[in-house]
Coordinates of C-alpha atoms in Angstrom, one line a residue:
Chain A
X12 CA 18.6 24.2 24.4
X13 CA 16.9 22.6 21.4
X14 CA 19.7 20.0 21.4
X15 CA 19.3 19.2 25.1
X16 CA 15.6 18.7 24.4
X17 CA 16.4 16.4 21.4
X18 CA 18.7 14.3 23.6
X19 CA 16.2 14.0 26.4
X20 CA 13.5 12.9 23.9
X21 CA 16.0 10.4 22.4
X22 CA 16.7 8.8 25.8
X23 CA 13.0 8.5 26.5
X24 CA 12.5 6.9 23.1
X25 CA 15.3 4.5 24.0
X26 CA 13.2 3.3 26.9
X27 CA 10.6 2.0 24.4
X28 CA 13.2 0.2 22.4
X29 CA 14.7 -1.3 25.6
X30 CA 11.3 -2.7 26.4
X31 CA 11.0 -4.2 22.9
X32 CA 14.5 -5.7 23.4
X33 CA 14.3 -7.0 27.0
X34 CA 12.3 -10.1 26.1
X35 CA 14.5 -10.9 23.2
X36 CA 17.6 -10.5 25.3
X37 CA 16.2 -12.7 28.1
X38 CA 15.3 -15.6 25.7
X39 CA 18.6 -15.3 23.9
X40 CA 20.5 -15.3 27.2
X41 CA 18.9 -18.5 28.4
X42 CA 18.5 -20.6 25.4
X43 CA 20.5 -18.9 22.5
X44 CA 17.2 -18.7 20.6
X45 CA 16.6 -15.7 18.3
X46 CA 12.9 -15.3 17.9
X47 CA 12.2 -13.7 14.5
X48 CA 8.5 -13.4 15.5
X49 CA 9.3 -11.2 18.5
X50 CA 8.1 -8.0 16.8
X51 CA 4.9 -9.6 15.6
X52 CA 4.3 -10.9 19.1
X53 CA 4.5 -7.4 20.4
X54 CA 1.9 -6.3 17.8
X55 CA -0.3 -9.3 18.7
X56 CA -0.1 -8.1 22.4
X57 CA -1.2 -4.7 21.3
X58 CA -4.2 -6.1 19.5
X59 CA -5.1 -8.3 22.5
X60 CA -5.1 -5.2 24.7
X61 CA -7.1 -3.3 22.1
X62 CA -9.7 -6.2 22.0
X63 CA -10.0 -6.1 25.8
X64 CA -10.3 -2.3 25.7
X65 CA -13.1 -2.3 23.1
X66 CA -15.0 -5.4 24.3
X67 CA -14.8 -4.8 28.1
X68 CA -14.4 -1.1 28.2
X69 CA -11.2 -1.4 30.3
X70 CA -8.5 1.1 30.5
X71 CA -5.4 -0.1 28.5
X72 CA -3.4 0.0 31.8
X73 CA -5.9 -2.4 33.4
X74 CA -6.3 -4.5 30.2
X75 CA -2.5 -5.2 30.2
X76 CA -3.0 -7.0 33.5
X77 CA -5.5 -9.3 31.9
X78 CA -3.5 -9.7 28.7
X79 CA -0.2 -10.5 30.4
X80 CA -1.2 -14.0 31.8
X81 CA -2.7 -14.9 28.5
X82 CA 0.5 -14.0 26.7
X83 CA 2.5 -15.9 29.3
X84 CA 0.4 -19.0 28.6
X85 CA 0.9 -18.4 24.8
X86 CA 4.6 -18.1 25.2
X87 CA 4.8 -21.1 27.5
X88 CA 2.9 -23.3 25.0
X89 CA 4.8 -21.9 22.0
X90 CA 8.1 -22.9 23.6
X91 CA 7.0 -26.2 25.1
X92 CA 5.3 -27.6 22.1
X93 CA 7.0 -25.9 19.1
X94 CA 10.3 -24.1 19.7
X95 CA 11.8 -26.7 22.1
X96 CA 11.6 -29.2 19.3
X97 CA 13.9 -27.2 17.1
X98 CA 16.5 -26.1 19.6
X99 CA 19.9 -27.5 19.0
X100 CA 23.3 -26.9 17.4
X101 CA 21.8 -26.3 14.0
X102 CA 20.6 -22.6 14.0
X103 CA 18.6 -23.1 10.8
X104 CA 15.4 -24.8 12.2
X105 CA 14.6 -22.3 15.0
X106 CA 15.3 -19.4 12.6
X107 CA 13.0 -20.7 9.9
X108 CA 10.3 -21.8 12.3
X109 CA 10.1 -18.4 14.0
X110 CA 10.3 -16.7 10.6
X111 CA 7.3 -18.8 9.5
X112 CA 5.5 -17.9 12.7
X113 CA 6.2 -14.2 12.0
X114 CA 4.5 -14.4 8.5
X115 CA 1.6 -16.4 10.0
X116 CA 1.0 -13.9 12.8
X117 CA 1.2 -10.8 10.5
X118 CA -1.3 -12.3 8.1
X119 CA -3.6 -13.6 10.8
X120 CA -3.7 -10.1 12.3
X121 CA -4.3 -8.7 8.9
X122 CA -7.2 -11.0 8.3
X123 CA -8.7 -10.4 11.8
X124 CA -8.2 -6.7 12.2
X125 CA -7.6 -5.3 8.7
X126 CA -4.7 -3.1 7.7
X127 CA -6.3 0.0 9.3
X128 CA -4.0 1.6 11.8
X129 CA -5.2 1.5 15.4
X130 CA -4.3 3.2 18.7
X131 CA -5.0 2.4 22.3
X132 CA -7.1 5.1 24.0
X133 CA -5.4 6.9 26.9
X134 CA -7.9 9.5 27.9
X135 CA -5.5 12.4 27.3
X136 CA -2.5 10.8 28.9
X137 CA -0.8 10.6 25.5
X138 CA -0.7 14.4 25.2
X139 CA 0.1 15.2 28.8
X140 CA 3.5 16.5 29.6
X141 CA 5.6 17.8 32.6
X142 CA 7.7 20.9 32.4
X143 CA 11.3 20.4 33.6
X144 CA 13.0 23.7 33.3
X145 CA 12.9 24.6 29.6
X146 CA 12.1 21.1 28.5
X147 CA 8.7 19.5 28.0
X148 CA 8.7 15.9 28.9
X149 CA 5.8 13.7 27.8
X150 CA 4.2 11.7 30.6
X151 CA 3.9 8.6 28.6
X152 CA 7.5 8.5 27.3
X153 CA 8.7 9.1 30.9
X154 CA 6.5 6.2 32.1
X155 CA 8.0 4.0 29.3
X156 CA 11.5 4.7 30.4
X157 CA 10.7 4.2 34.1
X158 CA 8.9 0.9 33.2
X159 CA 11.9 -0.3 31.2
X160 CA 14.2 0.3 34.1
X161 CA 11.8 -1.4 36.5
X162 CA 11.4 -4.4 34.1
X163 CA 15.2 -4.8 34.0
X164 CA 15.6 -4.4 37.8
X165 CA 12.9 -7.1 38.3
X166 CA 14.4 -9.4 35.8
X167 CA 17.8 -9.1 37.4
X168 CA 16.3 -9.8 40.8
X169 CA 14.6 -12.9 39.4
X170 CA 17.9 -13.9 37.8
X171 CA 20.1 -13.5 40.9
X172 CA 17.8 -13.8 43.9
X173 CA 15.4 -16.7 43.2
X174 CA 15.4 -20.4 42.7
X175 CA 14.0 -19.9 39.3
X176 CA 16.8 -17.5 38.4
X177 CA 19.3 -20.0 39.6
X178 CA 17.7 -22.6 37.3
X179 CA 17.8 -20.1 34.5
X180 CA 21.5 -19.5 34.9
X181 CA 22.3 -23.2 35.4
X182 CA 20.4 -24.2 32.2
X183 CA 22.0 -21.3 30.3
X184 CA 25.5 -22.4 31.3
X185 CA 25.1 -26.1 30.7
X186 CA 21.6 -27.6 30.1
X187 CA 22.9 -31.2 30.4
X188 CA 24.5 -30.8 33.8
X189 CA 21.6 -28.8 35.0
X190 CA 19.2 -31.6 34.1
X191 CA 21.4 -34.0 36.2
X192 CA 20.6 -31.7 39.2
X193 CA 16.9 -32.2 38.7
X194 CA 16.1 -29.2 36.5
X195 CA 14.0 -29.9 33.4
X196 CA 15.4 -27.6 30.7
X197 CA 12.3 -28.0 28.6
X198 CA 10.2 -26.5 31.4
X199 CA 12.7 -23.8 32.3
X200 CA 12.8 -22.7 28.6
X201 CA 9.0 -22.6 28.5
X202 CA 8.8 -20.5 31.7
X203 CA 11.5 -18.1 30.3
X204 CA 9.6 -17.6 27.0
X205 CA 6.4 -17.1 29.1
X206 CA 8.2 -14.3 31.1
X207 CA 9.5 -12.8 27.9
X208 CA 5.9 -12.7 26.7
X209 CA 4.8 -10.7 29.8
X210 CA 7.5 -8.2 28.9
X211 CA 6.2 -8.2 25.3
X212 CA 2.7 -7.4 26.6
X213 CA 4.1 -4.4 28.6
X214 CA 6.0 -3.3 25.5
X215 CA 2.8 -3.7 23.5
X216 CA 1.0 -1.3 25.9
X217 CA 3.4 1.5 25.2
X218 CA 3.7 0.7 21.5
X219 CA -0.1 1.0 21.2
X220 CA -0.6 4.1 23.5
X221 CA 2.3 6.1 22.1
X222 CA 1.7 5.7 18.4
X223 CA -0.5 4.1 15.7
X224 CA 0.1 0.4 14.9
X225 CA -1.1 -2.0 12.3
X226 CA -0.3 -5.7 11.5
X227 CA 2.8 -4.8 9.4
X228 CA 4.8 -2.9 12.0
X229 CA 6.3 -6.0 13.8
X230 CA 9.4 -6.6 11.7
X231 CA 10.7 -3.0 12.3
X232 CA 10.2 -3.4 16.1
X233 CA 12.2 -6.7 15.9
X234 CA 15.0 -4.9 14.1
X235 CA 15.2 -2.1 16.7
X236 CA 15.1 -4.6 19.5
X237 CA 17.8 -6.7 17.9
X238 CA 20.0 -3.7 17.4
X239 CA 19.6 -2.8 21.1
X240 CA 20.5 -6.3 22.2
X241 CA 23.6 -6.5 20.0
X242 CA 24.8 -3.0 20.9
X243 CA 24.4 -3.8 24.6
X244 CA 26.2 -7.1 24.4
X245 CA 24.6 -10.5 24.3
X246 CA 23.2 -11.6 27.7
X247 CA 23.5 -8.2 29.5
X248 CA 20.2 -6.7 30.4
X249 CA 21.6 -3.3 31.5
X250 CA 23.5 -3.4 28.2
X251 CA 20.2 -3.9 26.4
X252 CA 18.8 -0.8 28.1
X253 CA 21.9 1.2 27.0
X254 CA 21.6 -0.2 23.5
X255 CA 17.9 0.9 23.3
X256 CA 18.9 4.4 24.4
X257 CA 21.7 4.6 21.8
X258 CA 19.2 3.6 19.1
X259 CA 16.6 6.1 20.4
X260 CA 19.2 8.9 20.6
X261 CA 20.6 8.2 17.1
X262 CA 17.0 8.2 15.6
X263 CA 16.0 11.4 17.4
X264 CA 19.2 13.2 16.5
X265 CA 19.0 12.0 12.9
X266 CA 15.3 13.1 12.7
X267 CA 16.3 16.6 14.0
X268 CA 18.7 17.0 11.1
X269 CA 16.3 15.6 8.4
X270 CA 13.1 13.8 9.2
X271 CA 13.8 11.3 6.4
X272 CA 17.0 10.2 8.2
X273 CA 15.4 9.0 11.5
X274 CA 15.4 5.3 10.9
X275 CA 18.6 5.4 8.8
X276 CA 20.5 7.1 11.6
X277 CA 19.5 4.3 14.1
X278 CA 20.7 1.6 11.7
X279 CA 24.0 3.5 11.1
X280 CA 24.6 3.9 14.8
X281 CA 24.2 0.1 15.1
X282 CA 26.8 -0.5 12.3
X283 CA 29.2 1.9 13.9
X284 CA 29.1 0.0 17.2
X285 CA 29.4 -3.2 15.4
X286 CA 32.5 -1.8 13.7
X287 CA 34.2 -0.7 16.9
X288 CA 32.9 -3.3 19.4
X289 CA 31.8 -6.4 17.4
X290 CA 30.6 -8.1 20.6
X291 CA 28.7 -5.1 22.0
X292 CA 29.5 -2.8 24.8
X293 CA 29.0 -5.2 27.7
X294 CA 29.5 -8.7 26.3
X295 CA 28.9 -11.4 28.9
X296 CA 27.8 -14.6 27.3
X297 CA 30.6 -16.3 25.5
X298 CA 29.4 -17.7 22.2
Chain B
X30 CA 42.9 -65.5 -1.7
X31 CA 43.2 -62.9 -4.4
X32 CA 44.5 -59.4 -3.9
X33 CA 42.2 -56.9 -5.6
X34 CA 44.3 -54.3 -7.3
X35 CA 43.5 -51.0 -5.5
X36 CA 43.6 -49.1 -8.8
X37 CA 40.7 -51.1 -10.1
X38 CA 38.4 -49.3 -7.5
X39 CA 36.9 -46.2 -8.9
X40 CA 35.4 -43.1 -7.2
X41 CA 32.1 -42.2 -8.8
X42 CA 29.7 -39.3 -8.4
X43 CA 27.1 -40.2 -11.1
X44 CA 24.3 -42.6 -10.3
X45 CA 22.1 -44.4 -12.8
X46 CA 19.2 -42.1 -11.7
X47 CA 21.4 -39.1 -12.3
X48 CA 22.3 -40.3 -15.8
X49 CA 18.6 -40.7 -16.6
X50 CA 17.9 -37.3 -15.1
X51 CA 20.6 -35.7 -17.3
X52 CA 18.9 -37.1 -20.4
X53 CA 15.4 -36.1 -19.2
X54 CA 16.8 -32.7 -18.1
X55 CA 18.3 -32.1 -21.6
X56 CA 14.9 -32.8 -23.2
X57 CA 13.1 -30.5 -20.8
X58 CA 15.6 -27.7 -21.4
X59 CA 15.2 -28.1 -25.2
X60 CA 11.4 -28.0 -24.8
X61 CA 11.7 -24.9 -22.5
X62 CA 13.8 -23.1 -25.0
X63 CA 11.3 -23.9 -27.7
X64 CA 8.3 -23.0 -25.5
X65 CA 7.7 -19.5 -26.9
X66 CA 6.8 -21.1 -30.3
X67 CA 3.9 -23.1 -28.9
X68 CA 2.7 -21.7 -25.5
X69 CA 0.5 -18.7 -24.8
X70 CA 1.9 -15.4 -23.6
X71 CA 0.2 -15.8 -20.2
X72 CA 1.8 -19.1 -19.7
X73 CA 5.2 -17.7 -20.7
X74 CA 4.8 -15.0 -18.1
X75 CA 4.0 -17.6 -15.5
X76 CA 7.1 -19.6 -16.5
X77 CA 9.2 -16.4 -16.3
X78 CA 7.9 -16.0 -12.7
X79 CA 8.7 -19.6 -11.8
X80 CA 12.2 -19.4 -13.4
X81 CA 13.2 -16.2 -11.6
X82 CA 11.9 -17.4 -8.2
X83 CA 13.8 -20.7 -8.8
X84 CA 17.0 -18.7 -9.5
X85 CA 16.6 -16.7 -6.3
X86 CA 15.8 -19.9 -4.4
X87 CA 19.0 -21.6 -5.7
X88 CA 21.1 -18.7 -4.7
X89 CA 19.6 -18.6 -1.2
X90 CA 20.0 -22.4 -1.0
X91 CA 23.7 -22.0 -1.9
X92 CA 24.0 -19.6 1.0
X93 CA 21.9 -21.3 3.7
X94 CA 21.8 -24.9 2.6
X95 CA 25.4 -25.3 1.6
X96 CA 27.2 -22.3 3.2
X97 CA 25.3 -22.3 6.5
X98 CA 24.8 -18.6 6.1
X99 CA 21.1 -17.9 6.8
X100 CA 20.5 -14.5 5.2
X101 CA 17.2 -12.6 5.5
X102 CA 18.7 -9.7 3.6
X103 CA 18.8 -11.1 0.0
X104 CA 16.3 -8.4 -1.0
X105 CA 19.2 -6.0 -0.8
X106 CA 20.8 -7.7 -3.8
X107 CA 17.6 -8.0 -5.8
X108 CA 16.9 -4.3 -5.2
X109 CA 20.4 -3.0 -5.9
X110 CA 20.7 -5.1 -9.0
X111 CA 17.3 -3.8 -10.3
X112 CA 18.3 -0.2 -9.4
X113 CA 21.6 -0.6 -11.1
X114 CA 19.8 -1.6 -14.3
X115 CA 17.4 1.3 -14.1
X116 CA 20.3 3.7 -13.2
X117 CA 22.6 2.7 -15.9
X118 CA 19.9 2.5 -18.6
X119 CA 18.1 5.7 -17.7
X120 CA 21.0 7.9 -16.6
X121 CA 23.9 6.5 -18.7
X122 CA 22.0 5.1 -21.7
X123 CA 23.2 1.5 -21.4
X124 CA 21.0 -1.1 -23.1
X125 CA 19.1 -2.9 -20.3
X126 CA 20.1 -6.4 -21.6
X127 CA 23.8 -6.0 -20.9
X128 CA 22.8 -3.9 -17.8
X129 CA 21.6 -7.1 -16.2
X130 CA 25.3 -8.1 -15.9
X131 CA 26.0 -4.7 -14.4
X132 CA 23.2 -5.4 -11.9
X133 CA 25.0 -8.6 -10.9
X134 CA 28.4 -6.8 -10.5
X135 CA 26.9 -4.0 -8.5
X136 CA 25.2 -6.5 -6.2
X137 CA 28.5 -8.4 -5.8
X138 CA 30.2 -5.1 -4.9
X139 CA 27.5 -4.4 -2.3
X140 CA 28.1 -7.9 -0.9
X141 CA 31.6 -6.9 0.1
X142 CA 30.8 -4.2 2.8
X143 CA 27.7 -6.3 3.7
X144 CA 29.8 -9.3 4.5
X145 CA 32.4 -7.2 6.3
X146 CA 29.7 -6.2 8.8
X147 CA 27.5 -9.3 8.8
X148 CA 30.3 -11.8 9.3
X149 CA 31.0 -10.1 12.6
X150 CA 27.7 -11.6 13.7
X151 CA 27.5 -15.3 14.5
X152 CA 24.6 -17.7 13.6
X153 CA 21.2 -16.3 14.1
X154 CA 22.4 -12.7 14.5
X155 CA 23.9 -12.9 11.1
X156 CA 20.4 -13.3 9.8
X157 CA 19.0 -10.2 11.3
X158 CA 22.3 -8.3 10.5
X159 CA 21.8 -8.9 6.8
X160 CA 18.2 -7.7 7.1
X161 CA 19.3 -4.4 8.8
X162 CA 21.8 -3.8 6.0
X163 CA 19.1 -4.4 3.4
X164 CA 16.9 -1.9 5.2
X165 CA 19.8 0.6 5.1
X166 CA 20.3 0.1 1.4
X167 CA 16.5 0.6 0.9
X168 CA 16.4 3.8 2.9
X169 CA 19.5 5.1 1.0
X170 CA 18.1 4.3 -2.4
X171 CA 14.8 6.0 -1.4
X172 CA 16.9 9.2 -1.2
X173 CA 18.1 8.9 -4.8
X174 CA 15.9 11.6 -6.3
X175 CA 17.1 11.1 -9.9
X176 CA 15.4 7.7 -9.8
X177 CA 12.2 8.9 -8.3
X178 CA 13.2 8.7 -4.5
X179 CA 10.6 6.9 -2.4
X180 CA 8.0 6.7 -5.2
X181 CA 10.2 5.0 -7.8
X182 CA 10.3 5.4 -11.5
X183 CA 9.5 3.6 -14.8
X184 CA 11.7 2.5 -17.7
X185 CA 10.8 5.1 -20.5
X186 CA 9.2 3.7 -23.6
X187 CA 12.2 4.9 -25.7
X188 CA 14.4 2.6 -23.7
X189 CA 11.9 -0.3 -23.7
X190 CA 11.8 -0.2 -27.5
X191 CA 15.5 -0.5 -27.7
X192 CA 16.0 -3.9 -25.9
X193 CA 18.5 -6.0 -27.8
X194 CA 17.3 -8.9 -29.9
X195 CA 13.6 -7.9 -29.7
X196 CA 13.4 -7.1 -33.4
X197 CA 14.8 -10.5 -34.3
X198 CA 12.3 -12.1 -32.0
X199 CA 9.5 -10.1 -33.6
X200 CA 10.5 -11.3 -37.1
X201 CA 11.1 -14.9 -35.9
X202 CA 7.7 -15.4 -34.2
X203 CA 5.7 -12.7 -36.0
X204 CA 4.7 -11.1 -32.7
X205 CA 4.3 -7.5 -31.5
X206 CA 6.9 -5.6 -29.5
X207 CA 5.4 -6.2 -26.1
X208 CA 5.2 -10.0 -26.7
X209 CA 8.7 -10.0 -28.0
X210 CA 9.9 -8.4 -24.8
X211 CA 8.2 -11.2 -22.8
X212 CA 9.9 -13.8 -24.9
X213 CA 13.3 -12.1 -24.5
X214 CA 12.9 -11.9 -20.7
X215 CA 11.8 -15.5 -20.6
X216 CA 14.8 -16.7 -22.5
X217 CA 17.2 -14.6 -20.4
X218 CA 15.6 -16.0 -17.3
X219 CA 16.0 -19.6 -18.6
X220 CA 19.7 -18.9 -19.4
X221 CA 20.3 -17.3 -16.0
X222 CA 18.6 -20.1 -14.1
X223 CA 20.5 -22.8 -16.0
X224 CA 23.8 -21.0 -15.4
X225 CA 23.0 -20.6 -11.7
X226 CA 22.1 -24.3 -11.3
X227 CA 25.0 -25.4 -13.5
X228 CA 27.4 -23.1 -11.6
X229 CA 26.2 -24.3 -8.2
X230 CA 26.4 -28.0 -9.3
X231 CA 29.9 -27.5 -10.7
X232 CA 30.9 -25.8 -7.5
X233 CA 29.6 -28.5 -5.3
X234 CA 31.3 -31.3 -7.2
X235 CA 34.6 -29.5 -7.1
X236 CA 37.1 -29.3 -4.2
X237 CA 35.6 -26.1 -3.1
X238 CA 32.2 -27.9 -2.7
X239 CA 33.8 -30.4 -0.4
X240 CA 35.3 -27.6 1.6
X241 CA 31.9 -25.9 1.7
X242 CA 30.1 -28.9 3.1
X243 CA 32.9 -29.4 5.7
X244 CA 32.5 -25.8 6.9
X245 CA 28.8 -26.0 7.1
X246 CA 28.8 -29.3 9.0
X247 CA 31.6 -28.5 11.5
X248 CA 33.5 -25.2 11.3
X249 CA 36.3 -26.3 13.8
X250 CA 36.8 -29.7 12.1
X251 CA 37.0 -28.1 8.7
X252 CA 39.5 -25.6 9.9
X253 CA 41.6 -28.3 11.5
X254 CA 42.0 -30.1 8.1
X255 CA 43.1 -26.9 6.5
X256 CA 40.0 -25.4 5.0
X257 CA 40.1 -21.6 4.9
X258 CA 36.5 -21.3 6.3
X259 CA 36.3 -17.5 6.1
X260 CA 37.5 -17.4 2.5
X261 CA 34.8 -20.0 1.6
X262 CA 32.1 -17.9 3.2
X263 CA 33.2 -14.7 1.4
X264 CA 33.2 -16.7 -1.9
X265 CA 29.7 -18.1 -1.4
X266 CA 28.3 -14.8 -0.1
X267 CA 29.6 -12.8 -3.1
X268 CA 28.6 -15.5 -5.7
X269 CA 25.1 -15.7 -4.3
X270 CA 24.8 -11.9 -4.4
X271 CA 26.0 -11.8 -8.0
X272 CA 23.4 -14.3 -9.1
X273 CA 20.7 -12.6 -7.0
X274 CA 21.5 -9.2 -8.4
X275 CA 21.3 -10.4 -12.0
X276 CA 18.0 -12.0 -11.4
X277 CA 16.7 -8.9 -9.6
X278 CA 17.8 -6.8 -12.6
X279 CA 16.0 -9.1 -15.0
X280 CA 12.8 -9.2 -12.9
X281 CA 12.6 -5.4 -13.0
X282 CA 13.6 -5.1 -16.6
X283 CA 10.5 -7.2 -17.3
X284 CA 8.3 -5.2 -14.8
X285 CA 9.7 -1.9 -16.2
X286 CA 8.5 -0.1 -13.1
X287 CA 10.5 0.1 -9.8
X288 CA 10.1 1.5 -6.3
X289 CA 12.3 1.0 -3.2
X290 CA 9.5 -0.7 -1.2
X291 CA 8.8 -3.2 -4.0
X292 CA 12.4 -3.9 -5.0
X293 CA 13.6 -4.3 -1.4
X294 CA 10.6 -6.2 -0.2
X295 CA 11.6 -8.8 2.4
X296 CA 8.4 -10.7 1.7
X297 CA 8.6 -11.0 -2.1
X298 CA 12.3 -11.6 -2.4
X299 CA 13.3 -13.4 0.8
X300 CA 10.3 -14.8 2.6
X301 CA 8.8 -16.5 -0.5
X302 CA 12.3 -17.7 -1.4
X303 CA 12.9 -19.2 2.0
X304 CA 9.6 -21.1 1.9
X305 CA 10.4 -22.4 -1.5
X306 CA 13.7 -23.8 -0.4
X307 CA 12.4 -25.1 3.0
X308 CA 9.3 -26.8 1.6
X309 CA 11.2 -28.3 -1.3
X310 CA 14.2 -29.4 0.7
X311 CA 17.1 -27.3 1.9
X312 CA 20.7 -28.3 1.0
X313 CA 19.8 -30.0 -2.3
X314 CA 19.6 -28.7 -5.9
X315 CA 16.4 -30.7 -6.5
X316 CA 14.6 -29.2 -3.5
X317 CA 14.1 -25.6 -4.8
X318 CA 12.8 -27.0 -8.1
X319 CA 10.1 -29.0 -6.3
X320 CA 9.6 -26.1 -3.9
X321 CA 9.0 -23.5 -6.6
X322 CA 6.4 -25.8 -8.3
X323 CA 4.6 -26.3 -5.0
X324 CA 4.8 -22.6 -4.4
X325 CA 3.3 -21.8 -7.8
X326 CA 0.5 -24.3 -7.5
X327 CA -0.4 -23.0 -4.0
X328 CA -0.4 -19.5 -5.3
X329 CA -2.6 -20.4 -8.3
X330 CA -5.1 -22.2 -6.0
X331 CA -5.1 -19.6 -3.2
X332 CA -4.7 -16.4 -5.2
X333 CA -8.2 -15.2 -4.3
X334 CA -7.8 -15.7 -0.6
X335 CA -5.3 -12.8 0.0
X336 CA -3.6 -13.1 3.4
X337 CA -4.8 -16.6 3.9
X338 CA -2.4 -17.7 1.2
X339 CA 0.6 -16.4 3.1
X340 CA -0.7 -17.8 6.4
X341 CA -1.0 -21.3 4.8
X342 CA 2.4 -20.9 3.3
X343 CA 3.8 -20.0 6.7
X344 CA 2.1 -23.0 8.4
X345 CA 3.4 -25.4 5.7
X346 CA 6.9 -24.0 6.2
X347 CA 6.7 -24.5 9.9
X348 CA 5.3 -28.0 9.6
X349 CA 8.0 -29.0 7.2
X350 CA 10.7 -27.7 9.4
X351 CA 9.2 -29.5 12.4
X352 CA 8.3 -32.8 10.9
X353 CA 10.4 -33.2 7.7
X354 CA 13.3 -30.8 8.1
X355 CA 14.8 -32.0 4.8
X356 CA 11.7 -31.0 2.8
X357 CA 9.6 -32.8 0.3
X358 CA 12.6 -33.8 -1.8
X359 CA 14.4 -35.1 1.3
X360 CA 11.4 -37.3 2.1
X361 CA 11.4 -38.7 -1.4
X362 CA 15.2 -39.1 -1.6
X363 CA 15.4 -40.8 1.8
X364 CA 12.8 -43.4 0.8
X365 CA 14.1 -44.1 -2.7
X366 CA 17.8 -43.2 -2.5
X367 CA 17.4 -41.3 -5.7
X368 CA 19.5 -38.2 -6.3
X369 CA 19.2 -36.3 -9.6
X370 CA 22.2 -34.1 -8.8
X371 CA 24.4 -36.3 -6.8
X372 CA 27.4 -34.7 -5.1
X373 CA 28.4 -37.6 -2.8
X374 CA 31.5 -39.5 -3.9
X375 CA 31.0 -43.3 -3.8
X376 CA 33.6 -46.0 -4.0
X377 CA 32.7 -48.5 -6.8
X378 CA 34.1 -52.0 -6.4
X379 CA 35.3 -53.7 -9.5
X380 CA 33.3 -56.7 -10.8
X381 CA 35.1 -59.9 -9.9
X382 CA 34.6 -62.4 -12.7
X383 CA 34.3 -66.1 -12.0
X384 CA 37.4 -67.3 -13.7
X385 CA 39.5 -64.9 -11.6
X386 CA 38.1 -66.4 -8.4
X387 CA 38.9 -69.9 -9.5
X388 CA 42.5 -68.9 -10.3

């Protein structure tokens, strides 16, 4: 029974990692851009929510609604005025620019908020749990997984049911031809990064309510997110969810054997998938 | 009409600037070797820091600038090289000076499985893949209880007293043991950096260097003219790991204290190195030299400002990538055409004398 419990907790943790990864997966799928500052942007989102909570006395779940548009604007501007300039065949400029951004964000947060670890207040929600048979399921982890599934459903709807989604897919397939049809790739990319930042804000909400965070935790979140995207297969959002769950499961199972092995087991699961399926479980984009 | 004999054309690599640079370089190297005789110990330690960072930067530049392999996991090789030195000297009693070489070999061995996994990932994903592997190595080394686990360990004094050559240096300069260890580390760093730069320059001027540039510029085109791209990548990756591992071992021999978090720090051993290369000029040998000097001056000026320093470094790195992607040296070289380490082959026309024209 203890193993069933461990597996359930692992799947729920996977929901969090899928949320970290969904924005990364979206941006990569559309413009083949790997944003090395993704983890730090999640942490930035968490501090923004914290700021709204402490200054305006909002609940974190309300504050996220205020923070999301701001993060959308930030993502839009970031893409429009900085990242679009470095997109191209050479992978070096976007990598180095986002790496620089990651270092700048980490140290700006360190300067602004100190290295003390913080947590978003949840008024008891963090410790609430539901009993399902013999297993205790935390309310917050369950909400995280449900949110992750919802985010992916909504993203897929946008992708396949809307004009914007059609423009996304067209630009992703062939930006030059898409621009002949009246689509402006620069704007499409900016909107895509803006949407990714909304997902980042949602991920930040759960990052901050479920555990402590400080300015240095971003890179580790980037790595988990990246592993989930690769395991799932580039460009597949449902694959990303499964990838997140595999990392979550591996970490929880590893921790159950020896607490020191938690992070290590996640990484090793990633290498094993890479060994067997180098292009991930559901590869879609051909690169 | 005169036919110019084809054999009178020559292919040259050297330029007049590079010949001058070679002479100046020789003088500078002689001065650097003699430095312990006339500079303070503090300055010597600064020079050691500059040299080791320069060595790491040259290795990363070989990978990213010439090999097109953007790795964010070089701290794996710094850390494993350093731990190999501590492991062999503390557990097996090997003298740390030859153990530096062991550090390089162990790093090169680690590069084999790393490349096996990371080469499955293309482009940007390769970068984070190497980072994941560095994290795995850090977490595994932190489990190594004989070398202090997560908290790390120190080189015992009994081993520190036994460093090769230190007694000769003490007699030569009339200094105490601690100062003699600094001089030894400095000389080793100088030799290592000169070998790394010399090795890279030799490589780039050889046939392999041509193949390497071809692979970086266009993989398909290089393959179509018969370059074994994968073999070049393996070669570059393992060579860079070997150099990085030796420098890592030397850095920690001098520090004499190690912990997994410090030895596998992505900030100290990869972020700084990337900024040095990018700011100086990626894909040139001169670039990292300029970059490490800028880096050191910035650090000296901004040392009291803590995290502002890194923020400014990051902003400069981004600005250079956006507005001058070939770095400070690239700006200079484009304006003046000067190359100190030229690798481009140029066709030199023979001088046609007047009497020949008349005939």
